[in-house]
Structure formats: structure tokens, C-alpha cells
Tab-separated table of C-alpha atoms in Angstrom:
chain	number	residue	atom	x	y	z
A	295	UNK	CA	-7.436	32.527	17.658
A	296	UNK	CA	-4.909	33.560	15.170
A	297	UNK	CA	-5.543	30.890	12.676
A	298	UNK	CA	-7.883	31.259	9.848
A	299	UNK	CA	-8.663	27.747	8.288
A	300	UNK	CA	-10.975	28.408	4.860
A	301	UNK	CA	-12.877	25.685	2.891
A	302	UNK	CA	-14.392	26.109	-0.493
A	303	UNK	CA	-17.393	23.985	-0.469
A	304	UNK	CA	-18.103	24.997	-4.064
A	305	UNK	CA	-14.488	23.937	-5.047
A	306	UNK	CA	-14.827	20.615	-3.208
A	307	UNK	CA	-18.065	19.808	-5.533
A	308	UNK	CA	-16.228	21.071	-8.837
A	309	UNK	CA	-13.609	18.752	-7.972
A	310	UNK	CA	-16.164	15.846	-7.623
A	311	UNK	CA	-18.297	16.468	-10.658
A	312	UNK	CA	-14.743	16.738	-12.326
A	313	UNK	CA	-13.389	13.453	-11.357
A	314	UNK	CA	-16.999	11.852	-12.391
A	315	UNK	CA	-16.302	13.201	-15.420
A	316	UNK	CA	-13.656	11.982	-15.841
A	317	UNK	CA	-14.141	8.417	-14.637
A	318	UNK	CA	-17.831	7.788	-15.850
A	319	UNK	CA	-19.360	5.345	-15.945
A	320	UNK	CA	-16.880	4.202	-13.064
A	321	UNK	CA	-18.639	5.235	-9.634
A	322	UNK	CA	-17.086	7.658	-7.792
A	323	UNK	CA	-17.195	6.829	-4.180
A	324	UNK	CA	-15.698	9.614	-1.623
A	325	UNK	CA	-13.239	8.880	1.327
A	326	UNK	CA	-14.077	10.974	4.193
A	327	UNK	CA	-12.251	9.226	7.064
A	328	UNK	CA	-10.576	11.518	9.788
A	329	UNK	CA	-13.122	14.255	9.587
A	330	UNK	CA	-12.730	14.389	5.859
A	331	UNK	CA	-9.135	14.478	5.591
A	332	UNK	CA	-9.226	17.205	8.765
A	333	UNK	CA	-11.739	19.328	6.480
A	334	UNK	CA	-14.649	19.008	9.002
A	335	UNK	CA	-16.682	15.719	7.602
A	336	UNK	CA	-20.164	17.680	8.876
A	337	UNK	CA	-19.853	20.213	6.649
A	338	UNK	CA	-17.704	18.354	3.638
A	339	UNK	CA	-20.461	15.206	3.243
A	340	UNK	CA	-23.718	17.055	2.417
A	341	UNK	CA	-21.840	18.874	0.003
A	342	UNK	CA	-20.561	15.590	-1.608
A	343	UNK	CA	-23.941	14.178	-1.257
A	344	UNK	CA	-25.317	17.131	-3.549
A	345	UNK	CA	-22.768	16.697	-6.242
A	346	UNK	CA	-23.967	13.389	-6.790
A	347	UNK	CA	-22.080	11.000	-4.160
A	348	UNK	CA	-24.032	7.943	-2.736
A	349	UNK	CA	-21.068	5.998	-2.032
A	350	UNK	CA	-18.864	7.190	1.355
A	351	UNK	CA	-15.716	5.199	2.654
A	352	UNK	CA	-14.530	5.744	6.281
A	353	UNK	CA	-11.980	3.717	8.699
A	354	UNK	CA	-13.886	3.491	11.622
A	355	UNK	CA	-17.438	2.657	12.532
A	356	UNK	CA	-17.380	5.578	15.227
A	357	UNK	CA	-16.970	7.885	11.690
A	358	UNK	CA	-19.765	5.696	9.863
A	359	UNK	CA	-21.977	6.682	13.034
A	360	UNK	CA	-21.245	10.095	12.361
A	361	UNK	CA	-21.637	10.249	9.035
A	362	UNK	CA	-24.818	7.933	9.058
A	363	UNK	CA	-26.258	11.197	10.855
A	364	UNK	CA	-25.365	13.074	8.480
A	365	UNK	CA	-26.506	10.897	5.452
A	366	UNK	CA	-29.102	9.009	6.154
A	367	UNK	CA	-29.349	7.446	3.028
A	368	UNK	CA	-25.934	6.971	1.448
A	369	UNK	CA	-24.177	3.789	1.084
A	370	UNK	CA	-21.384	3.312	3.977
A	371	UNK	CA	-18.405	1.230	4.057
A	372	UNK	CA	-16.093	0.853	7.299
A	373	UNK	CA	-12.377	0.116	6.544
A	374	UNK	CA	-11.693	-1.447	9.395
A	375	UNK	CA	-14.002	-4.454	9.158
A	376	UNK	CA	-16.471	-5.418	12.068
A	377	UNK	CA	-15.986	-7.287	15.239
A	378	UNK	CA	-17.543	-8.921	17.969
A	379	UNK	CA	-17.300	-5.568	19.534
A	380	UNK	CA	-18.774	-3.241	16.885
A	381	UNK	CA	-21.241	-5.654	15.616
A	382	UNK	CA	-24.080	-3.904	16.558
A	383	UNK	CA	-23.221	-0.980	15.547
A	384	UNK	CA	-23.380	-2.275	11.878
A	385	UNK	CA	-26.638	-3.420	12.513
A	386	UNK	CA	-28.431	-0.665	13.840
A	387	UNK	CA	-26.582	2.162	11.613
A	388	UNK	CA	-27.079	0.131	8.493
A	389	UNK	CA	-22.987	-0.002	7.978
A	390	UNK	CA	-21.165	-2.165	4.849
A	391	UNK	CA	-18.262	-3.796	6.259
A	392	UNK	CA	-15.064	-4.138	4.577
A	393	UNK	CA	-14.354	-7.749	5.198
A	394	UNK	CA	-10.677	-8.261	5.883
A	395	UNK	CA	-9.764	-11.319	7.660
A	396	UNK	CA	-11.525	-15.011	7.491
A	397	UNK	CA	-13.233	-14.396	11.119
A	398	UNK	CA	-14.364	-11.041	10.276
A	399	UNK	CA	-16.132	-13.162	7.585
A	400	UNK	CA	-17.377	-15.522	9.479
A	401	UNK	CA	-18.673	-13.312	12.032
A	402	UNK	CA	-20.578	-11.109	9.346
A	403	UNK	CA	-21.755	-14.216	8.015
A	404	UNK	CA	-22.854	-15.570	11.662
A	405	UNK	CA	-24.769	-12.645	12.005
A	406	UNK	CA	-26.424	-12.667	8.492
A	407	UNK	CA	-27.530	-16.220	9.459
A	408	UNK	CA	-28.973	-15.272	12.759
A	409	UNK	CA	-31.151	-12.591	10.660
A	410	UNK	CA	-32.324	-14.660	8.038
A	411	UNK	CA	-30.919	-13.007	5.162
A	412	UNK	CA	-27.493	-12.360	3.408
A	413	UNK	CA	-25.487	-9.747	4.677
A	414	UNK	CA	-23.875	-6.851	2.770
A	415	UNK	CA	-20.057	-6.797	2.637
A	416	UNK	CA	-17.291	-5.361	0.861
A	417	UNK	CA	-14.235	-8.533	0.195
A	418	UNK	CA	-10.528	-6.744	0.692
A	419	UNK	CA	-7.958	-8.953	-1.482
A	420	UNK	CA	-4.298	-7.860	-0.532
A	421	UNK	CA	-2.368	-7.595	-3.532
A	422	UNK	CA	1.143	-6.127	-2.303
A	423	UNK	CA	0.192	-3.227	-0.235
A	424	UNK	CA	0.375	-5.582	3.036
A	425	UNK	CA	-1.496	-3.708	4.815
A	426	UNK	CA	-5.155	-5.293	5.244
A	427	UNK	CA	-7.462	-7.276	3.432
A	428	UNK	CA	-7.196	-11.282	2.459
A	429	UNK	CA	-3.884	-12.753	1.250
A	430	UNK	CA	-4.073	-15.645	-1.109
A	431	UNK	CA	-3.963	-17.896	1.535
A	432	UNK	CA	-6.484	-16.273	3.697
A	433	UNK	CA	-9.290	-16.119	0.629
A	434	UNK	CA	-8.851	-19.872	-0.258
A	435	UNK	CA	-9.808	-20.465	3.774
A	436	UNK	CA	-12.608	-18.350	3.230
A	437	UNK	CA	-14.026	-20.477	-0.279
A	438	UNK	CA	-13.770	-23.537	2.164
A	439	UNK	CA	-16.547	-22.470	4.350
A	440	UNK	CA	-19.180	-22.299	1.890
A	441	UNK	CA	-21.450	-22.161	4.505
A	442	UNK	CA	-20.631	-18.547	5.417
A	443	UNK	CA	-20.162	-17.578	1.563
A	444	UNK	CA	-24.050	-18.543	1.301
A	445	UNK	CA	-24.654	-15.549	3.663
A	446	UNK	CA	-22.651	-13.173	2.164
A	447	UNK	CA	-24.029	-10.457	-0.327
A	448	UNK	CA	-20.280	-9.399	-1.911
A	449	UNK	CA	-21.222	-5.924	-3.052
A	450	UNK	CA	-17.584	-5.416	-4.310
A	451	UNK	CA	-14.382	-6.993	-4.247
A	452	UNK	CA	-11.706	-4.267	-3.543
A	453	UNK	CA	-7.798	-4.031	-3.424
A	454	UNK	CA	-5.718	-0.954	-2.759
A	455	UNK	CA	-2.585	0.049	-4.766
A	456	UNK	CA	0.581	0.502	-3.470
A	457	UNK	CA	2.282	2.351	-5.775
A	458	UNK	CA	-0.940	4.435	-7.964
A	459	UNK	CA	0.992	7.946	-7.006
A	460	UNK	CA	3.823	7.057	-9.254
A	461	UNK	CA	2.128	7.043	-13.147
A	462	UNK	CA	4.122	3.759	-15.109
A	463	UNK	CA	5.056	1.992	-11.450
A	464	UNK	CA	5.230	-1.894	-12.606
A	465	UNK	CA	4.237	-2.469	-9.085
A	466	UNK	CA	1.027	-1.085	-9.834
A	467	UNK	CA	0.189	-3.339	-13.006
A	468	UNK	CA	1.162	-6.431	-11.241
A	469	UNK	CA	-0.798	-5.619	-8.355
A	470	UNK	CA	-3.836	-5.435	-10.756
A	471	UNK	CA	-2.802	-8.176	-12.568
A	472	UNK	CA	-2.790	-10.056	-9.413
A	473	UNK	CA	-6.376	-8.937	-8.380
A	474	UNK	CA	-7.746	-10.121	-11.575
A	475	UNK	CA	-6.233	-13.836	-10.618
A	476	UNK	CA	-7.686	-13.784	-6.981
A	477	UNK	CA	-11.231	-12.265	-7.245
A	478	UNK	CA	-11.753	-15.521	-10.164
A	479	UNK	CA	-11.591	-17.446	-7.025
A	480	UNK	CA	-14.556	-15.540	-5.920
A	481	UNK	CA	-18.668	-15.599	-7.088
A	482	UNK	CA	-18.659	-12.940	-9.827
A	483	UNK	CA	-18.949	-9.290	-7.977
A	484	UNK	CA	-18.097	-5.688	-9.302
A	485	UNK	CA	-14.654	-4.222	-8.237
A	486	UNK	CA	-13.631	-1.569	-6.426
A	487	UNK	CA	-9.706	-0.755	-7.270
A	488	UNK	CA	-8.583	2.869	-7.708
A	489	UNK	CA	-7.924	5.220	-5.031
A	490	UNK	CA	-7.270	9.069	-6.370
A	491	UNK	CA	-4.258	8.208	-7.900
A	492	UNK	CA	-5.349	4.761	-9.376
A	493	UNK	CA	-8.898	6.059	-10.480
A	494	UNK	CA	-7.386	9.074	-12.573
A	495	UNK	CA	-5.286	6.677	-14.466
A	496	UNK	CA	-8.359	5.422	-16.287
A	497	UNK	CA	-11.615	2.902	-15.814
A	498	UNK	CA	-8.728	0.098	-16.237
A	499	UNK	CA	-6.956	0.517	-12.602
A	500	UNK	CA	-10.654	1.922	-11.379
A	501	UNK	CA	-12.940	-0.881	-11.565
A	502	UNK	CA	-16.579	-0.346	-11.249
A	503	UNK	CA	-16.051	1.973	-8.386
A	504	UNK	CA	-12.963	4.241	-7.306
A	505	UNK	CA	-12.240	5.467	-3.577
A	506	UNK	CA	-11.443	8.855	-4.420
A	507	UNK	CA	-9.830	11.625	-1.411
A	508	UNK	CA	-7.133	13.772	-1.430
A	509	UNK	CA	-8.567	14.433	-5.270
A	510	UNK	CA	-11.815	16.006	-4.414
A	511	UNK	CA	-9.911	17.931	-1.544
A	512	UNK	CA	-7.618	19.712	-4.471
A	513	UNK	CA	-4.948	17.825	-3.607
A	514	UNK	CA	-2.329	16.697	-5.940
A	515	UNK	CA	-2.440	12.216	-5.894
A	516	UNK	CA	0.778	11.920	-7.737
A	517	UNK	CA	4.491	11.816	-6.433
A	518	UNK	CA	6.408	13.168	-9.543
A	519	UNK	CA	8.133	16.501	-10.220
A	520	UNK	CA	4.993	18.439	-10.262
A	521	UNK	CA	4.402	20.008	-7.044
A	522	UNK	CA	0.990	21.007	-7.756
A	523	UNK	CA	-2.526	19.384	-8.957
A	524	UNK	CA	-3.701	19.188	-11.966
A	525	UNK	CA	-5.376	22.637	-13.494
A	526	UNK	CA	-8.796	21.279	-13.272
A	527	UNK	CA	-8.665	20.291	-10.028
A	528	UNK	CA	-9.408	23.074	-7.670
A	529	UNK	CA	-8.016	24.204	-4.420
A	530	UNK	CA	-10.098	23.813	-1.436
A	531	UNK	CA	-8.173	24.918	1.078
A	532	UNK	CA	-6.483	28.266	2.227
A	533	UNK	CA	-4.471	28.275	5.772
A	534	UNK	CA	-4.213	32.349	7.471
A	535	UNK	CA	-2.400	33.425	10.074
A	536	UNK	CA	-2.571	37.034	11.713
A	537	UNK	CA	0.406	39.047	12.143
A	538	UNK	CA	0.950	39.527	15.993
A	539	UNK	CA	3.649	41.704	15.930
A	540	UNK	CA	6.446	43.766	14.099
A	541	UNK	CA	9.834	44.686	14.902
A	542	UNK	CA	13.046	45.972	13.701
A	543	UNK	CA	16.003	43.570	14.471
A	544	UNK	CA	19.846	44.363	14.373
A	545	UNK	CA	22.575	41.673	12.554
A	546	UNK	CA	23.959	39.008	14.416
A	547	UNK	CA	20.054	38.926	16.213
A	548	UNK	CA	19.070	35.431	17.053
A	549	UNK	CA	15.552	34.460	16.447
A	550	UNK	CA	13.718	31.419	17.841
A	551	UNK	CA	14.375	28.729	19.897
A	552	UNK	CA	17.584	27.165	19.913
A	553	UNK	CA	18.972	30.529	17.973
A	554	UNK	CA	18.956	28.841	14.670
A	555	UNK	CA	18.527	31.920	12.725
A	556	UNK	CA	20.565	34.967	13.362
A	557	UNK	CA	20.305	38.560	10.822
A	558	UNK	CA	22.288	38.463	8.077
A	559	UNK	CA	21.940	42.061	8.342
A	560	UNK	CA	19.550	44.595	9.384
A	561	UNK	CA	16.040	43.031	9.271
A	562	UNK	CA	12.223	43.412	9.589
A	563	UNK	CA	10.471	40.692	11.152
A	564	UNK	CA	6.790	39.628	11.755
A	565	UNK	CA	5.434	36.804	14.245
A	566	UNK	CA	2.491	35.306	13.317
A	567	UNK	CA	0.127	33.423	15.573
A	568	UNK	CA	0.134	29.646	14.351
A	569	UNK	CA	2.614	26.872	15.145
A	570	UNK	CA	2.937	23.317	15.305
A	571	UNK	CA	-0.060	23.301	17.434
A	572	UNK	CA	-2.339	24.431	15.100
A	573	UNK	CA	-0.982	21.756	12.524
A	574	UNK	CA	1.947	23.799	10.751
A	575	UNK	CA	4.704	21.240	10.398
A	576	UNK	CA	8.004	21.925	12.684
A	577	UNK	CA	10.449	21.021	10.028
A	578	UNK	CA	9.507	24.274	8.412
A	579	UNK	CA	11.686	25.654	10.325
A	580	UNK	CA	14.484	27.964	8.774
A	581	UNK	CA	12.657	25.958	5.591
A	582	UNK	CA	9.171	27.505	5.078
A	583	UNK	CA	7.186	30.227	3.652
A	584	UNK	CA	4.429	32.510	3.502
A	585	UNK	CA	2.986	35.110	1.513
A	586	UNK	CA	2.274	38.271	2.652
A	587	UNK	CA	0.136	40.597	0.316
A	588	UNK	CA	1.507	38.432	-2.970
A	589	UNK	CA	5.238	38.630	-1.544
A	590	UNK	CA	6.827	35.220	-0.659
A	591	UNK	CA	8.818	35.752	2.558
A	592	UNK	CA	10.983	32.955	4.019
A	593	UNK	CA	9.839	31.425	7.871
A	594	UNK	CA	12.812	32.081	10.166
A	595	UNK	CA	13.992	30.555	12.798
A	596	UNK	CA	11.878	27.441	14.403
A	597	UNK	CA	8.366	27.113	14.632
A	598	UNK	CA	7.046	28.124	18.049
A	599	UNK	CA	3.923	25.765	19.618
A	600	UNK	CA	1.714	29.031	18.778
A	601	UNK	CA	3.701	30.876	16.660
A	602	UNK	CA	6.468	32.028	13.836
A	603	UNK	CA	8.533	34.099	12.621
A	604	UNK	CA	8.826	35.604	9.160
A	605	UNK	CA	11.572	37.711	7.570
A	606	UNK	CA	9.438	40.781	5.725
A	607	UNK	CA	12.243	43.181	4.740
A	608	UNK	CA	11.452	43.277	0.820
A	609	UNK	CA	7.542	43.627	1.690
A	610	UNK	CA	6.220	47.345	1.461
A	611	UNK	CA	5.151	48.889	4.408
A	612	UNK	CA	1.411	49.647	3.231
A	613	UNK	CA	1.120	45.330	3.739
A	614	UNK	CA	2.553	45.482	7.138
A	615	UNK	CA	0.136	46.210	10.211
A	616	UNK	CA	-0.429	44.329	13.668
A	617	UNK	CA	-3.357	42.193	12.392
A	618	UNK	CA	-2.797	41.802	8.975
A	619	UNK	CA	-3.601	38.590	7.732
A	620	UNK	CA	-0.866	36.331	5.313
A	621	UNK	CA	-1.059	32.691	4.013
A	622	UNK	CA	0.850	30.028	5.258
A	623	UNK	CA	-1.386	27.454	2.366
A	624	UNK	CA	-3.077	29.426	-0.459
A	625	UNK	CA	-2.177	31.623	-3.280
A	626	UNK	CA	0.894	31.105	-4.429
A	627	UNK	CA	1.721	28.448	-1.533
A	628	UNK	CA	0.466	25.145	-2.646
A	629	UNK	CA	-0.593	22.834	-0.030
A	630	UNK	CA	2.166	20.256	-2.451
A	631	UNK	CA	4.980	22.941	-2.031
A	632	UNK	CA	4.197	22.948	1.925
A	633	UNK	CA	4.654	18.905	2.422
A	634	UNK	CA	7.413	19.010	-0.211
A	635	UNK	CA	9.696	21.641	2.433
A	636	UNK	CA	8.126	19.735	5.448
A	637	UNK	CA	9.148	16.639	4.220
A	638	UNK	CA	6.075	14.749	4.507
A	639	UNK	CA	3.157	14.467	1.777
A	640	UNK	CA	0.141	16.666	1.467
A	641	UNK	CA	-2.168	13.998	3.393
A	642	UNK	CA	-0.447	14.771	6.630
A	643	UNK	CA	-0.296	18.580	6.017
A	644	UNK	CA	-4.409	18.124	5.725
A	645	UNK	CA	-5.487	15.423	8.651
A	646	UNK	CA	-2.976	17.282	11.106
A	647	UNK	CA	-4.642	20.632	10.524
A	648	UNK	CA	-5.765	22.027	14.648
A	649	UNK	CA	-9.276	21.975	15.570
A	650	UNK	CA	-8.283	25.481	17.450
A	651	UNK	CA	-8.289	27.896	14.192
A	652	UNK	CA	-11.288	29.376	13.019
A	653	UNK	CA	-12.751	27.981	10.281
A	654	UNK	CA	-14.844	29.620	7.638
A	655	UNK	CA	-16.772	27.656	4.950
A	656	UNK	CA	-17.201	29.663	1.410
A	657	UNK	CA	-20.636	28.742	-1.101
A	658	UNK	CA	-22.225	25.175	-0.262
């Protein structure tokens, strides 16, 4: 394995204790669906746990299993919802669903009933994301079976913005400004509004408790002209590759697949052993870069399944050896600056990351 994934576990729990900070006295709940943002949830959640975190978020209630493992103790909440078929499961692993349709309601409340006591439960009010959760429509059919509201404990009432990564979006305001309308339709509960992006904006967008994630993996939340976090927020991850091999090319050389790239002129080129398999975008072909000993060097030609190329002319020979390792996400190669050439966002560039590299996990 060529691919060298790193994870600062002390990073990830300076970012946490940051954003509580910064948020207090909001609750700072952490999002750890798909295996903690492709971080490795088994290692990532105790961690979390020791900064402080009792509150976890996940999509699926094959994650909350797995992270109910982990944490025996912590407070779990399934995105998803429950169904007839994953009923159970909430039952024996001591799961919160996030309630987002009428019959996920009334089957959480069917069940509650059939226990004996009120059942805990998470209400999801759409608010312009479209996405999931309850419509206006939907939550009024809810409020006419107060039968099922009786077995109900509403821990929160949540919404998710739409538009949070872009600071000043109206979009955002009137989403809250609808929330605040529909959750008066509901018994009084906390509130559970800001994601990263929303929660940083202040307790105002965050409610009582904010879903924070690609924060607390040093991640920038925000879509402006900043390509890179925030200085307090730390980076988490670094992304190696090991040079495979070195070679002295001619002009007019093609390199790669589809012979997308030929020498300008006389040229020094390394291959490196990750590709798109191992999660490194395709479109950074002829559009990436690396850095090899401190010295940015331009991806040429495509992106091979297991490898690339890389032009190192201007690097000095001392940096250059079979084996040598350079960074593809790291110093000087924000994870921002990667999704920004790949065209995509840096939530992708994590959660697609291969379960092939090695991974090493620094402090924790």
C-alpha cells in the first residue's frame, strides 16, 4: 500500500473544545455518519467522547449499532428515522429516532404505547431544504393524533439549513424564521438548528444544540472566497503517497491515459502510488497538485485507478528517491484547495477517502 492516510486525534479534540467554546452554552453534538466523515468512526468517537461529547448524530441505525459499541453511554440519534423494519433495533440499542414522516411517528408512538412509557424522539420540521423531516402540512397531521403525541417524549425539535455555508444567505434567515412559526405548533421542546456552518454563526441559528461535522474534522463549513478554515480550527487530516518511480522524459512525451499531457520540454517525472481508487478525485487530472519536500508540483496527465503522475523538474534532487513520501492533502495543500480543483466540496474529498491506504492515528 502506497497510501498513507494520517489522523490527528489531538487536533480533532482541539477542534471540539474550540467550537464549545465558541458556542457555549449551546450543546455541541458531533456528526459521525459514514465512518466519521471516512475518518474511521472507531477511533474518531472515543476521542470525541473525551473532549466532552455526549451527543452523537448518525444516518443509519446500522452506524448507531456501531457506535452504541463504542459508546455505551452517549446519547444517539438516527437520521433516517425508524421503521417497521429497524424497530427493534432502537429498542434494544437504546437509539433516539429522528422522526421524519407522520407514520414514522405513529409507529414510534405505537411502540412507546406497547411499553408503557413515552418514547424518546427527535421532531424534523422541513423548512426549505426539502430534503426530510415534516412539511407544514405533514406536522398539522401529526397535532391531530393526539393520541400518539401523548407517547412522545420530543427531546428536540430540529431543522437543517440550506444555505448556512454562505454567511448573510436570506435563505438562511427565512428558513429560521420559518422554524420559529412551525415548532409553536408543537408542546414546548429545545431546538436543535445549526449544522457547522449554522452553529458558528452564533447561539441564534444554533438553538440549544448544534450538529457539528466537517468543523471538528478541520474542515472549512463556508463556501466563500476563502479556501481554507478558519486559523483556530485545526487540520486533522494529511493524505501521502509514495513515489514509485522516476524517470527522465523527452518533449513531445505523452503521459497518461488518453495522452492528455505531452512535455513541454525536457522533463522529470515521478508516479506515485494512489489514484481514484484510493479516493483521489479523477478530475485532478492535468488540474492537481502535490507537494514534494515543501515544493508544489503540478499532477500531469490523468489519474490512473492506482496511480499518478507528477511533473518534479524544479524539485532538487536530494527530495527525489524511489520511496520518498509527498502529500497529495497536507501542508501547504488544503483539503479546501483539493475539492476547489476537483470541483466538488471538501465533504466528498473526506467520505470518499479508500479503506486500502494505511492509516496512522497521531496522540488520542
Amino acid at each position: 500500500m502506497s497510501s498513507l492516510i494520517t489522523i490527528d486525534l489531538d487536533a480533532l479534540e482541539a477542534n471540539y473544545r474550540f467550537c464549545s467554546e465558541q458556542l457555549h452554552p449551546v450543546i455541541c453534538a458531533a456528526v459521525v455518519k459514514a465512518d466519521a466523515y471516512g475518518l474511521g468512526v472507531r477511533k474518531i468517537a472515543p476521542v470525541l467522547k473525551r473532549a466532552g461529547c455526549r451527543h452523537f448524530f448518525t444516518a443509519t441505525h446500522q452506524e448507531g449499532i456501531t457506535l452504541r459499541a463504542l459508546l455505551p453511554d452517549a446519547e444517539i440519534y438516527i437520521l433516517e428515522g425508524v421503521t417497521e423494519q429497524s424497530l427493534a433495533v432502537f429498542c434494544d440499542q437504546g437509539l433516539v429516532p429522528v422522526l421524519i414522516t407522520p407514520a414514522h411517528s405513529a409507529l414510534w408512538a405505537a411502540q412507546g404505547r406497547e411499553l408503557g412509557h413515552p418514547l424518546p424522539a427527535i421532531i424534523d420540521i422541513d423548512t426549505g431544504m426539502t430534503r426530510l423531516g415534516f412539511g407544514e402540512l405533514e406536522l398539522r397531521q401529526l397535532l391531530e393524533q393526539p393520541e400518539d403525541m401523548d407517547w412522545l417524549d420530543i427531546r428536540y425539535v430540529m431543522t437543517h439549513y440550506a444555505c448556512a455555508d454562505e454567511p448573510g444567505a436570506d435563505k438562511t434567515r427565512d428558513q429560521l424564521d420559518r422554524f420559529d412559526r412551525l415548532r409553536q405548533l408543537l408542546p414546548p421542546a429545545p431546538t436543535c438548528i445549526g449544522n457547522s456552518a449554522g452553529g458558528l454563526l452564533g447561539q441564534a441559528f444554533s438553538g440549544d444544540m448544534a450538529r457539528l461535522g466537517i468543523s471538528l474534522f478541520g474542515g472549512n463549513p463556508y463556501r466563500n472566497d476563502s479556501l481554507e478554515p478558519g486559523p483556530e480550527l485545526k487540520p486533522v487530516l494529511r493524505v501521502q503517497s509514495q513515489i514509485l518511480q522516476l524517470r527522465e522524459v523527452e518533449e513531445g512525451t505523452t503521459i497518461g491515459y488518453g495522452a492528455t499531457y505531452s512535455a513541454p520540454s525536457r522533463m522529470r517525472i515521478a508516479t506515485v502510488g494512489t489514484g481514484y481508487a484510493d479516493g483521489y478525485p479523477w478530475s485532478l487530472g492535468n488540474r492537481g497538485v502535490a507537494s514534494v519536500g515543501g515544493h508544489r508540483v503540478p499532477v500531469v496527465g490523468r489519474i490512473s485507478m492506482d496511480s499518478m503522475m507528477l511533473d518534479v523538474t524544479a524539485v532538487p534532487d536530494e527530495l527525489l528517491r524511489a520511496g520518498h513520501m509527498v502529500d497529495l492533502i497536507g501542508p501547504g495543500i488544503s483539503l479546501e484547495e483539493v475539492a476547489e480543483l476537483a470541483g466538488t466540496i471538501n465533504y466528498e474529498i473526506l467520505t470518499r477517502l479508500s479503506q486500502r491506504a494505511r492509516r496512522k492515528y497521531l496522540g488520542g
